[in-house]
Amino acid sequence: MNRSELIIQIIALATLIIACVLVWILTTEVFHVEGDILSVPMDLDSESDLIDRLYRMIPLLCVAMLLSIAFAFYIEEWLSETTWYYRIINQHISILANIPSLIYGILVVCIFLFQVGKFSNFTLVLAIVFLVVPVTIQTTQSAIRGVDLSVREAAYALGANRWQVITDHVFPRAFPKITGGVFTVISRVLAIAVLLIIVCELRTSIIQDVGSYEISSNVFVLISLALLSCVLSSFLQK
Amino acid sequence: MKTQKKAPTLQISGLNVWYGENHILKDLTFDVLPRQVTAFIGPSNSGKTALVRCFNRLNDFTSNFKLTGEIIFNSKDIYSPKTKGSDIAKQIGMVFQHPILFRKSIYENVAYGARLQSIRPSVEQYTIVEECLKKAQLWHEVCDDLQSSPDILSNGQKQRLCVARALAADPELLIFDEPCDQLDATETPKLEAIVLSLKRQYPIIFVTNKRRQAARVSDVAGFLYCGELVEFGQTEQIFTNPKDKRTEDYVTGRLG
Ligand SMILES: Nc1ncnc2c1ncn2[C@@H]1O[C@H](COP(=O)(O)OP(=O)(O)O)[C@@H](O)[C@H]1O
Ligand SMILES: [Mg+2]
């Protein structure tokens, strides 16, 4: 790993941390001011209410995935691999895509069950974006990179422009792998949805049992360690 | 009858090419004339592929590619900032070392070349496909299987299909980059025959590392060695009376 590589990774990590802090402030401070459309804390006494909200997330989910696929094509086909912004974007994506979905599950439990922060539509939207976008981008990227260079060259040599090469050759060849990635993402999202529903069902009884429950600081330490190791793994695997 | 003065198809002057730090082609100057086959010979890694990829701007997709000098193609500067790479590639057909076909039927592979020239009507396309497959001497072997995948074809047939596809894009120059590298002894003569039959219609650049093939096919030959154009002249002269010691060593088999 050379020096410029290291600098790129540090910048990537720094911007990521700043972004996370901003997101945290937004969810906990700004958006739970009452009266804000996004913030209306959820009154989830009934399970059907939750399921209703989850269903309404489906269009958002589809849009997020389509945009991610388009974005992956943009960075792979239009950005040069040697530019610093390509490398920073790539680093972000690989860190975020590496986060095990269980971490999201735990966060959901913390926010939802133990009322750390507020559980609003905005939180749900954010969770979906973080869960869906990086993995979709990453699998699409690797699908695009898997298309043989010689096929592109054969098309370019016939006078196809970049757009024709993508629509006629790269996309059809990458399509199966892209759909594979989409199903991976769907399975992650469904798993989190199941977790939410179970937590929702158990909420009343758990709260009654435990009373006001303080989350042990060990939980936060372990989550931090887990995040740190996944950051390290995405650094070292470059 | 007066012999017509042939305007050169390609005029290359002072061409230098780098891939990153590597100086791949060193100060090349020569002309490619119509109605003849210009061969480039030389051991592998001497820069033959790098050279022909300059003409249709395929090198644009190689990272850290740098070029100086001038390439004039039919009196247009290929590397002038105003010229679009895909417009140049449209006018130049290329057949690669490996037969690279698209995941389409045999018919669609050829028609794709025509379609990139904005030829849409299917009647017109069919005529072009038939004509190009005939020129590539493949029509009689595939006319009953036009809708099948090219996977059923032999390597030699695939390579001829690539020739037909390049022809369907109506090129003004044809480039063959070691087209017989993957072909067996029965297929090679067929491809050479096609090249000879096409040279009246298209200027042809033929890259090969087989000396005798260059002697059979070409009218003019250039010997590339480590990025230098050691000698460029009539094929007969190159092979029978080379001026440079290195050329002599190469054509007699002592070098490379
Ligand atoms: N993409 C590339 N990046 C850097 N160097 C390359 C690349 N492709 C080829 N080269 C180098 O360019 C030189 C000429 O290669 P090439 O034109 O393929 O030779 P030939 O076709 O005569 O065998 C070789 O030394 C090769 O190592
Ligand atoms: Mg080569």
Coordinates of C-alpha atoms and ligand atoms in Angstrom, one line a residue:
Chain A
M1 CA 0.0 0.0 0.0
N2 CA 1.6 3.3 -1.1
R3 CA 1.3 6.7 0.5
S4 CA -1.3 8.2 -1.9
E5 CA -3.4 5.1 -1.4
L6 CA -3.2 5.6 2.4
I7 CA -4.2 9.3 2.1
I8 CA -7.2 8.4 -0.1
Q9 CA -8.3 5.9 2.5
I10 CA -7.9 8.3 5.4
I11 CA -9.9 11.0 3.5
A12 CA -12.6 8.4 2.8
L13 CA -12.8 7.4 6.4
A14 CA -12.8 11.0 7.6
T15 CA -15.7 12.1 5.3
L16 CA -17.6 8.9 6.3
I17 CA -17.3 9.7 10.0
I18 CA -18.4 13.3 9.4
A19 CA -21.3 12.0 7.4
C20 CA -22.3 9.6 10.1
V21 CA -22.2 12.3 12.8
L22 CA -24.3 14.6 10.6
V23 CA -26.8 11.8 10.1
W24 CA -26.9 11.2 13.8
I25 CA -27.5 14.8 14.6
L26 CA -30.2 15.0 12.0
T27 CA -32.1 12.0 13.3
T28 CA -31.7 12.8 17.0
E29 CA -31.8 16.5 17.1
V30 CA -33.3 18.1 14.1
F31 CA -36.0 15.8 12.8
H32 CA -37.7 15.0 16.0
V33 CA -38.9 18.5 16.5
E34 CA -42.6 18.1 16.6
G35 CA -44.6 19.2 13.6
D36 CA -42.0 18.3 11.0
I37 CA -43.4 16.0 8.4
L38 CA -40.5 13.6 8.5
S39 CA -40.2 13.5 12.2
V40 CA -43.6 12.4 13.4
P41 CA -42.5 9.7 15.8
M42 CA -44.2 6.5 15.0
D43 CA -47.0 5.4 17.0
L44 CA -46.5 1.8 16.6
D45 CA -48.9 0.3 19.0
S46 CA -50.3 -2.0 16.3
E47 CA -48.3 -4.3 14.2
S48 CA -50.4 -3.6 11.1
D49 CA -49.4 0.0 11.3
L50 CA -45.7 -1.0 11.1
I51 CA -46.4 -3.4 8.2
D52 CA -48.3 -0.7 6.4
R53 CA -45.3 1.6 6.8
L54 CA -43.0 -1.1 5.6
Y55 CA -45.1 -1.6 2.5
R56 CA -45.0 2.0 1.7
M57 CA -41.2 1.8 1.7
I58 CA -41.2 -0.5 -1.3
P59 CA -41.3 2.2 -4.0
L60 CA -38.5 4.0 -2.2
L61 CA -36.5 0.7 -2.2
C62 CA -37.0 0.3 -5.9
V63 CA -35.9 3.8 -6.6
A64 CA -32.9 3.5 -4.4
M65 CA -31.8 0.3 -6.2
L66 CA -32.3 1.7 -9.7
L67 CA -30.4 4.9 -8.8
S68 CA -27.6 2.8 -7.3
I69 CA -27.3 0.7 -10.5
A70 CA -27.3 3.9 -12.6
F71 CA -24.7 5.4 -10.3
A72 CA -22.5 2.3 -10.5
F73 CA -22.6 2.5 -14.3
Y74 CA -21.7 6.2 -14.0
I75 CA -18.6 5.7 -11.9
E76 CA -17.4 2.6 -13.8
E77 CA -17.9 3.9 -17.3
W78 CA -17.4 7.6 -17.0
L79 CA -14.9 8.2 -14.2
S80 CA -11.3 7.3 -14.8
E81 CA -10.0 4.7 -12.3
T82 CA -6.9 6.8 -11.6
T83 CA -8.7 9.9 -10.4
W84 CA -8.9 10.6 -6.7
Y85 CA -12.6 11.1 -6.5
Y86 CA -13.2 7.7 -8.1
R87 CA -10.9 6.1 -5.4
I88 CA -12.6 8.0 -2.6
I89 CA -16.1 7.0 -3.8
N90 CA -14.9 3.4 -4.1
Q91 CA -13.5 3.4 -0.6
H92 CA -16.8 4.7 0.8
I93 CA -18.8 2.1 -1.0
S94 CA -16.6 -0.7 0.1
I95 CA -16.6 0.3 3.7
L96 CA -20.4 0.7 3.8
A97 CA -21.1 -2.5 1.8
N98 CA -18.9 -4.4 4.2
I99 CA -21.0 -3.5 7.3
P100 CA -22.8 -6.8 8.3
S101 CA -26.5 -6.4 8.1
L102 CA -26.7 -7.6 11.7
I103 CA -25.3 -4.3 12.8
Y104 CA -28.3 -2.6 11.2
G105 CA -30.5 -5.0 13.0
I106 CA -29.0 -4.1 16.3
L107 CA -29.4 -0.4 15.6
V108 CA -33.0 -1.0 14.8
V109 CA -33.5 -2.7 18.1
C110 CA -31.7 0.1 19.9
I111 CA -33.6 2.9 18.2
F112 CA -37.0 1.2 18.2
L113 CA -37.1 -0.8 21.4
F114 CA -35.0 1.2 23.7
Q115 CA -35.8 4.6 22.2
V116 CA -32.3 5.7 21.6
G117 CA -33.0 8.6 19.3
K118 CA -36.4 8.7 17.7
F119 CA -37.9 6.2 15.4
S120 CA -39.4 8.2 12.6
N121 CA -40.0 7.7 8.9
F122 CA -36.8 9.5 8.3
T123 CA -34.9 6.9 10.3
L124 CA -36.5 4.1 8.3
V125 CA -35.6 5.8 5.0
L126 CA -32.0 6.3 6.2
A127 CA -31.8 2.7 7.3
I128 CA -33.0 1.5 3.9
V129 CA -30.6 3.8 2.0
F130 CA -27.6 2.6 4.0
L131 CA -28.7 -1.0 3.8
V132 CA -29.5 -1.0 0.0
V133 CA -27.3 1.6 -1.8
P134 CA -23.7 0.5 -1.0
V135 CA -24.3 -3.2 -1.7
T136 CA -26.2 -2.6 -4.9
I137 CA -23.5 -0.3 -6.2
Q138 CA -20.8 -2.7 -5.3
T139 CA -22.3 -5.8 -6.9
T140 CA -23.2 -3.8 -10.0
Q141 CA -19.6 -2.5 -10.2
S142 CA -18.2 -6.0 -10.0
A143 CA -20.7 -7.1 -12.6
I144 CA -19.6 -4.3 -15.0
R145 CA -15.9 -5.1 -14.4
G146 CA -16.6 -8.7 -15.2
V147 CA -17.5 -7.9 -18.8
D148 CA -14.6 -8.9 -21.1
L149 CA -12.5 -5.9 -22.3
S150 CA -12.2 -7.5 -25.7
V151 CA -16.0 -7.3 -26.3
R152 CA -16.0 -3.6 -25.6
E153 CA -13.0 -3.1 -27.9
A154 CA -14.7 -5.1 -30.7
A155 CA -17.7 -2.8 -30.4
Y156 CA -15.6 0.4 -30.2
A157 CA -13.7 -0.8 -33.2
L158 CA -16.9 -1.0 -35.2
G159 CA -17.6 2.6 -34.3
A160 CA -20.0 2.2 -31.4
N161 CA -20.0 5.1 -29.0
R162 CA -19.8 4.7 -25.3
W163 CA -23.6 4.7 -24.9
Q164 CA -24.1 2.0 -27.5
V165 CA -21.3 -0.1 -26.0
I166 CA -23.1 0.1 -22.6
T167 CA -26.6 -0.6 -23.8
D168 CA -25.8 -3.2 -26.5
H169 CA -23.1 -5.2 -24.7
V170 CA -22.0 -4.3 -21.2
F171 CA -25.5 -4.1 -19.7
P172 CA -26.8 -7.4 -21.3
R173 CA -23.7 -9.2 -20.2
A174 CA -23.7 -7.8 -16.7
F175 CA -27.5 -8.2 -16.2
P176 CA -27.5 -11.6 -14.5
K177 CA -25.0 -10.6 -12.0
I178 CA -26.8 -7.3 -11.3
T179 CA -30.0 -9.1 -10.7
G180 CA -28.1 -11.4 -8.4
G181 CA -27.0 -8.4 -6.4
V182 CA -30.5 -7.1 -6.2
F183 CA -31.7 -10.3 -4.7
T184 CA -28.9 -10.2 -2.1
V185 CA -30.1 -6.8 -1.1
I186 CA -33.8 -7.9 -1.1
S187 CA -32.9 -10.7 1.3
R188 CA -31.1 -8.3 3.6
V189 CA -34.0 -5.9 3.7
L190 CA -36.5 -8.7 4.3
A191 CA -34.4 -9.9 7.2
I192 CA -34.4 -6.5 8.8
A193 CA -38.2 -6.2 8.2
V194 CA -38.8 -9.5 10.0
L195 CA -36.6 -8.3 12.9
L196 CA -38.7 -5.1 13.1
I197 CA -41.9 -7.0 13.2
I198 CA -40.8 -9.4 15.9
V199 CA -39.5 -6.5 18.0
C200 CA -42.8 -4.7 17.5
E201 CA -44.7 -7.8 18.8
L202 CA -42.5 -8.2 21.8
R203 CA -42.2 -4.6 22.7
T204 CA -44.9 -4.2 25.1
S205 CA -44.0 -7.3 27.1
I206 CA -40.3 -6.5 27.2
I207 CA -40.8 -3.0 28.3
Q208 CA -43.1 -4.1 31.0
D209 CA -40.6 -6.7 32.2
V210 CA -37.5 -4.6 32.1
G211 CA -39.0 -1.3 33.0
S212 CA -36.7 1.5 31.9
Y213 CA -33.8 -0.4 30.5
E214 CA -30.3 1.1 30.2
I215 CA -28.3 -0.3 27.3
S216 CA -25.0 -1.6 28.6
S217 CA -22.0 0.3 27.4
N218 CA -20.5 -3.1 26.4
V219 CA -23.0 -3.1 23.5
F220 CA -21.7 0.2 22.1
V221 CA -18.1 -0.9 22.6
L222 CA -18.7 -4.2 20.7
I223 CA -20.6 -2.4 17.9
S224 CA -17.8 0.1 17.6
L225 CA -15.3 -2.8 17.4
A226 CA -17.4 -4.5 14.8
L227 CA -17.5 -1.4 12.7
L228 CA -13.8 -0.8 13.1
S229 CA -12.9 -4.3 12.0
C230 CA -15.1 -4.0 8.9
V231 CA -13.4 -0.7 8.0
L232 CA -10.0 -2.4 8.5
S233 CA -11.1 -5.3 6.4
S234 CA -12.2 -3.1 3.5
F235 CA -8.9 -1.1 3.8
L236 CA -6.6 -4.2 3.8
Q237 CA -8.5 -6.0 1.0
K238 CA -7.7 -3.3 -1.5
Chain B
M1 CA -3.6 4.1 -70.0
K2 CA -2.1 6.5 -67.5
T3 CA -1.5 5.1 -64.1
Q4 CA -3.6 7.0 -61.6
K5 CA -1.7 8.8 -58.8
K6 CA -2.8 7.1 -55.6
A7 CA -3.4 9.5 -52.7
P8 CA -2.2 7.8 -49.5
T9 CA -5.0 6.5 -47.2
L10 CA -2.8 7.0 -44.1
Q11 CA 0.1 9.4 -43.7
I12 CA 2.0 8.8 -40.5
S13 CA 4.7 11.2 -39.6
G14 CA 6.9 11.4 -36.4
L15 CA 4.6 9.0 -34.5
N16 CA 5.7 8.3 -30.9
V17 CA 3.6 6.3 -28.5
W18 CA 4.0 5.8 -24.7
Y19 CA 2.1 3.5 -22.4
G20 CA 2.9 5.2 -19.1
E21 CA 6.7 5.4 -18.9
N22 CA 7.3 2.8 -21.7
H23 CA 8.2 4.3 -25.0
I24 CA 6.4 1.8 -27.2
L25 CA 6.7 3.3 -30.7
K26 CA 9.7 5.4 -31.7
D27 CA 9.4 8.1 -34.4
L28 CA 7.6 6.2 -37.1
T29 CA 7.0 7.8 -40.5
F30 CA 5.4 6.0 -43.5
D31 CA 2.4 6.1 -45.8
V32 CA -0.3 3.4 -46.4
L33 CA -1.5 3.4 -50.0
P34 CA -4.9 2.2 -51.3
R35 CA -5.3 -1.0 -53.4
Q36 CA -2.4 -2.8 -51.7
V37 CA -1.7 -4.8 -48.6
T38 CA 0.7 -3.2 -46.1
A39 CA 2.1 -5.8 -43.8
F40 CA 3.8 -5.2 -40.4
I41 CA 6.1 -7.9 -39.3
G42 CA 8.2 -8.3 -36.2
P43 CA 8.7 -10.4 -33.1
S44 CA 6.1 -10.3 -30.4
N45 CA 6.1 -7.2 -28.2
S46 CA 7.7 -5.1 -30.9
G47 CA 4.7 -2.8 -30.9
K48 CA 2.6 -4.0 -33.9
T49 CA -0.7 -4.1 -32.0
A50 CA 0.1 -0.8 -30.3
L51 CA 0.6 0.7 -33.8
V52 CA -2.6 -0.4 -35.4
R53 CA -4.6 0.6 -32.4
C54 CA -3.5 4.2 -33.0
F55 CA -5.3 4.2 -36.3
N56 CA -8.8 3.5 -35.0
R57 CA -8.2 5.2 -31.7
L58 CA -8.6 2.1 -29.6
N59 CA -5.6 3.2 -27.6
D60 CA -7.8 5.9 -26.1
F61 CA -9.1 3.2 -23.8
T62 CA -5.6 2.2 -22.6
S63 CA -4.7 4.0 -19.4
N64 CA -1.7 6.4 -19.6
F65 CA -1.6 6.2 -23.4
K66 CA 0.3 9.2 -24.8
L67 CA 0.9 10.0 -28.5
T68 CA 2.9 12.6 -30.4
G69 CA 3.2 13.1 -34.1
E70 CA 0.6 13.1 -36.8
I71 CA -1.7 10.5 -38.4
I72 CA -3.6 11.8 -41.4
F73 CA -6.4 9.5 -42.6
N74 CA -8.0 10.5 -45.9
S75 CA -6.8 14.0 -45.3
K76 CA -8.2 14.3 -41.8
D77 CA -6.0 14.5 -38.7
I78 CA -7.1 11.5 -36.6
Y79 CA -5.9 13.0 -33.3
S80 CA -7.1 16.6 -33.8
P81 CA -9.2 17.6 -30.8
K82 CA -12.2 18.2 -33.2
T83 CA -12.2 14.6 -34.4
K84 CA -14.5 12.1 -32.5
G85 CA -12.9 8.8 -31.8
S86 CA -16.1 6.8 -32.7
D87 CA -16.3 8.6 -36.1
I88 CA -12.8 7.4 -36.9
A89 CA -13.5 3.9 -35.7
K90 CA -16.6 3.8 -37.9
Q91 CA -14.4 4.3 -41.0
I92 CA -11.8 1.7 -40.1
G93 CA -12.6 -2.0 -39.8
M94 CA -10.5 -4.2 -37.5
V95 CA -10.1 -8.0 -37.1
F96 CA -8.5 -9.0 -33.9
Q97 CA -6.2 -11.8 -33.0
H98 CA -9.0 -13.7 -31.3
P99 CA -12.4 -13.9 -33.0
I100 CA -14.5 -11.8 -30.7
L101 CA -18.2 -12.2 -31.4
F102 CA -21.3 -10.7 -29.7
R103 CA -23.9 -12.7 -28.0
K104 CA -26.2 -12.4 -31.0
S105 CA -27.1 -14.7 -33.9
I106 CA -24.8 -14.9 -36.9
Y107 CA -27.0 -12.6 -38.8
E108 CA -27.3 -10.1 -36.0
N109 CA -23.5 -10.0 -35.6
V110 CA -23.0 -8.9 -39.1
A111 CA -26.0 -6.6 -39.2
Y112 CA -24.7 -4.9 -36.1
G113 CA -21.9 -3.4 -38.2
A114 CA -24.5 -2.0 -40.6
R115 CA -26.7 -0.8 -37.8
L116 CA -23.9 1.3 -36.4
Q117 CA -23.9 3.1 -39.7
S118 CA -27.5 3.9 -39.1
I119 CA -28.8 1.5 -41.7
R120 CA -32.1 0.4 -40.2
P121 CA -34.5 -1.0 -42.9
S122 CA -34.3 -4.7 -42.7
V123 CA -34.4 -5.3 -46.5
E124 CA -31.3 -3.1 -46.8
Q125 CA -29.7 -4.8 -43.9
Y126 CA -30.3 -8.2 -45.3
T127 CA -28.7 -7.3 -48.6
I128 CA -25.6 -6.0 -46.7
V129 CA -25.3 -9.0 -44.6
E130 CA -25.5 -11.4 -47.6
E131 CA -23.0 -9.3 -49.5
C132 CA -20.5 -9.1 -46.7
L133 CA -20.8 -12.8 -45.8
K134 CA -20.1 -13.5 -49.5
K135 CA -17.1 -11.2 -49.5
A136 CA -15.8 -13.0 -46.4
Q137 CA -16.4 -16.3 -48.3
L138 CA -18.6 -17.6 -45.5
W139 CA -22.1 -17.3 -47.1
H140 CA -22.3 -20.8 -48.4
E141 CA -21.3 -22.3 -45.0
V142 CA -23.8 -20.3 -42.9
C143 CA -26.7 -19.3 -45.2
D144 CA -28.9 -22.0 -43.6
D145 CA -28.0 -21.1 -40.0
L146 CA -28.2 -17.3 -40.0
Q147 CA -30.3 -17.3 -36.9
S148 CA -28.1 -19.7 -34.9
S149 CA -25.5 -18.6 -32.4
P150 CA -22.0 -18.2 -33.7
D151 CA -20.9 -20.8 -31.1
I152 CA -21.6 -23.5 -33.7
L153 CA -18.8 -22.2 -36.0
S154 CA -15.2 -23.3 -36.1
N155 CA -12.5 -20.8 -35.1
G156 CA -11.7 -20.1 -38.7
Q157 CA -15.4 -19.5 -39.6
K158 CA -15.7 -17.2 -36.6
Q159 CA -12.7 -15.2 -37.7
R160 CA -14.3 -14.9 -41.2
L161 CA -17.5 -13.8 -39.5
C162 CA -15.5 -11.0 -37.8
V163 CA -14.3 -10.0 -41.3
A164 CA -17.9 -9.9 -42.5
R165 CA -18.9 -7.8 -39.6
A166 CA -16.1 -5.3 -40.1
L167 CA -17.1 -5.1 -43.8
A168 CA -20.8 -4.4 -42.9
A169 CA -19.7 -1.2 -41.2
D170 CA -18.6 0.0 -44.7
P171 CA -14.9 0.8 -43.8
E172 CA -12.4 2.8 -45.7
L173 CA -9.5 0.9 -44.3
L174 CA -9.2 -2.7 -43.0
I175 CA -6.8 -3.7 -40.3
F176 CA -6.0 -7.3 -39.5
D177 CA -4.0 -7.9 -36.3
E178 CA -2.5 -11.4 -36.5
P179 CA -5.8 -12.8 -37.6
C180 CA -4.4 -16.3 -38.2
D181 CA -2.8 -16.7 -34.8
Q182 CA -5.6 -19.0 -33.6
L183 CA -6.3 -20.7 -36.9
D184 CA -5.2 -24.1 -38.1
A185 CA -3.4 -25.0 -41.4
T186 CA -6.6 -25.4 -43.4
E187 CA -8.2 -22.1 -42.3
T188 CA -5.2 -19.9 -42.8
P189 CA -5.1 -20.0 -46.6
K190 CA -8.8 -19.2 -46.7
L191 CA -8.3 -16.0 -44.7
E192 CA -5.3 -15.1 -46.8
A193 CA -7.4 -15.5 -50.0
I194 CA -10.0 -13.2 -48.5
V195 CA -7.4 -10.6 -47.8
L196 CA -6.1 -10.8 -51.4
S197 CA -9.6 -10.6 -52.8
L198 CA -10.4 -7.5 -50.7
K199 CA -7.4 -5.5 -51.5
R200 CA -8.8 -4.0 -54.7
Q201 CA -11.7 -2.4 -52.7
Y202 CA -10.0 -1.6 -49.4
P203 CA -6.6 -0.4 -48.3
I204 CA -5.4 -3.2 -46.0
I205 CA -3.0 -3.3 -43.1
F206 CA -2.0 -6.8 -42.1
V207 CA 0.0 -7.5 -39.0
T208 CA 1.6 -10.9 -38.7
N209 CA 4.5 -12.5 -36.9
K210 CA 4.7 -15.2 -39.6
R211 CA 7.3 -14.1 -42.1
R212 CA 6.2 -16.3 -45.0
Q213 CA 2.6 -15.2 -44.6
A214 CA 3.7 -11.5 -45.0
A215 CA 5.6 -12.5 -48.1
R216 CA 2.5 -14.2 -49.6
V217 CA 0.0 -11.6 -48.8
S218 CA 1.5 -8.2 -48.8
D219 CA 2.8 -5.7 -51.4
V220 CA 4.5 -3.4 -49.0
A221 CA 6.0 -4.5 -45.7
G222 CA 7.4 -2.8 -42.6
F223 CA 9.7 -4.4 -40.1
L224 CA 9.1 -3.3 -36.5
Y225 CA 11.7 -4.1 -33.9
C226 CA 11.4 -2.9 -30.3
G227 CA 9.2 0.0 -31.4
E228 CA 11.4 1.1 -34.2
L229 CA 10.4 0.9 -37.9
V230 CA 13.7 -0.6 -39.0
E231 CA 12.7 -0.9 -42.6
F232 CA 9.7 -0.1 -44.8
G233 CA 9.5 -0.9 -48.5
Q234 CA 8.3 -3.2 -51.2
T235 CA 7.7 -6.7 -49.8
E236 CA 9.9 -8.3 -52.4
Q237 CA 12.8 -6.0 -51.6
I238 CA 12.4 -6.6 -47.8
F239 CA 12.5 -10.3 -48.2
T240 CA 15.1 -10.7 -50.9
N241 CA 17.3 -7.7 -50.5
P242 CA 17.0 -6.1 -47.1
K243 CA 19.0 -3.0 -46.5
D244 CA 19.3 -3.3 -42.7
K245 CA 21.2 -6.1 -41.0
R246 CA 18.4 -6.6 -38.4
T247 CA 15.8 -7.0 -41.2
E248 CA 18.0 -9.6 -42.9
D249 CA 18.5 -11.4 -39.6
Y250 CA 14.7 -11.4 -39.0
V251 CA 13.6 -12.6 -42.5
T252 CA 16.2 -15.3 -42.5
G253 CA 15.0 -16.4 -39.1
R254 CA 18.1 -15.6 -37.1
L255 CA 16.3 -12.9 -35.1
G256 CA 13.1 -13.2 -33.1
Ligands
LIG1 N1 -2.0 -2.0 -21.8 C1 -0.7 -1.9 -21.8 N2 0.0 -1.2 -20.8 C2 1.3 -1.1 -20.8 N3 2.1 -1.7 -21.7 C3 1.6 -2.4 -22.7 C4 0.1 -2.5 -22.8 N4 -0.1 -3.3 -23.9 C5 1.1 -3.6 -24.4 N5 2.1 -3.1 -23.7 C6 3.5 -3.2 -24.1 O1 3.7 -2.6 -25.3 C7 4.7 -3.3 -26.1 C8 4.2 -3.6 -27.4 O2 3.1 -4.5 -27.3 P1 2.3 -5.0 -28.6 O3 1.9 -3.8 -29.4 O4 1.1 -5.8 -28.1 O5 3.3 -5.9 -29.3 P2 3.0 -6.9 -30.5 O6 1.6 -6.7 -31.0 O7 4.0 -6.6 -31.5 O8 3.2 -8.3 -30.0 C9 5.0 -4.5 -25.2 O9 6.3 -4.3 -24.7 C10 4.0 -4.6 -24.2 O10 4.5 -5.1 -23.0
MG2 MG 0.0 -8.1 -31.0

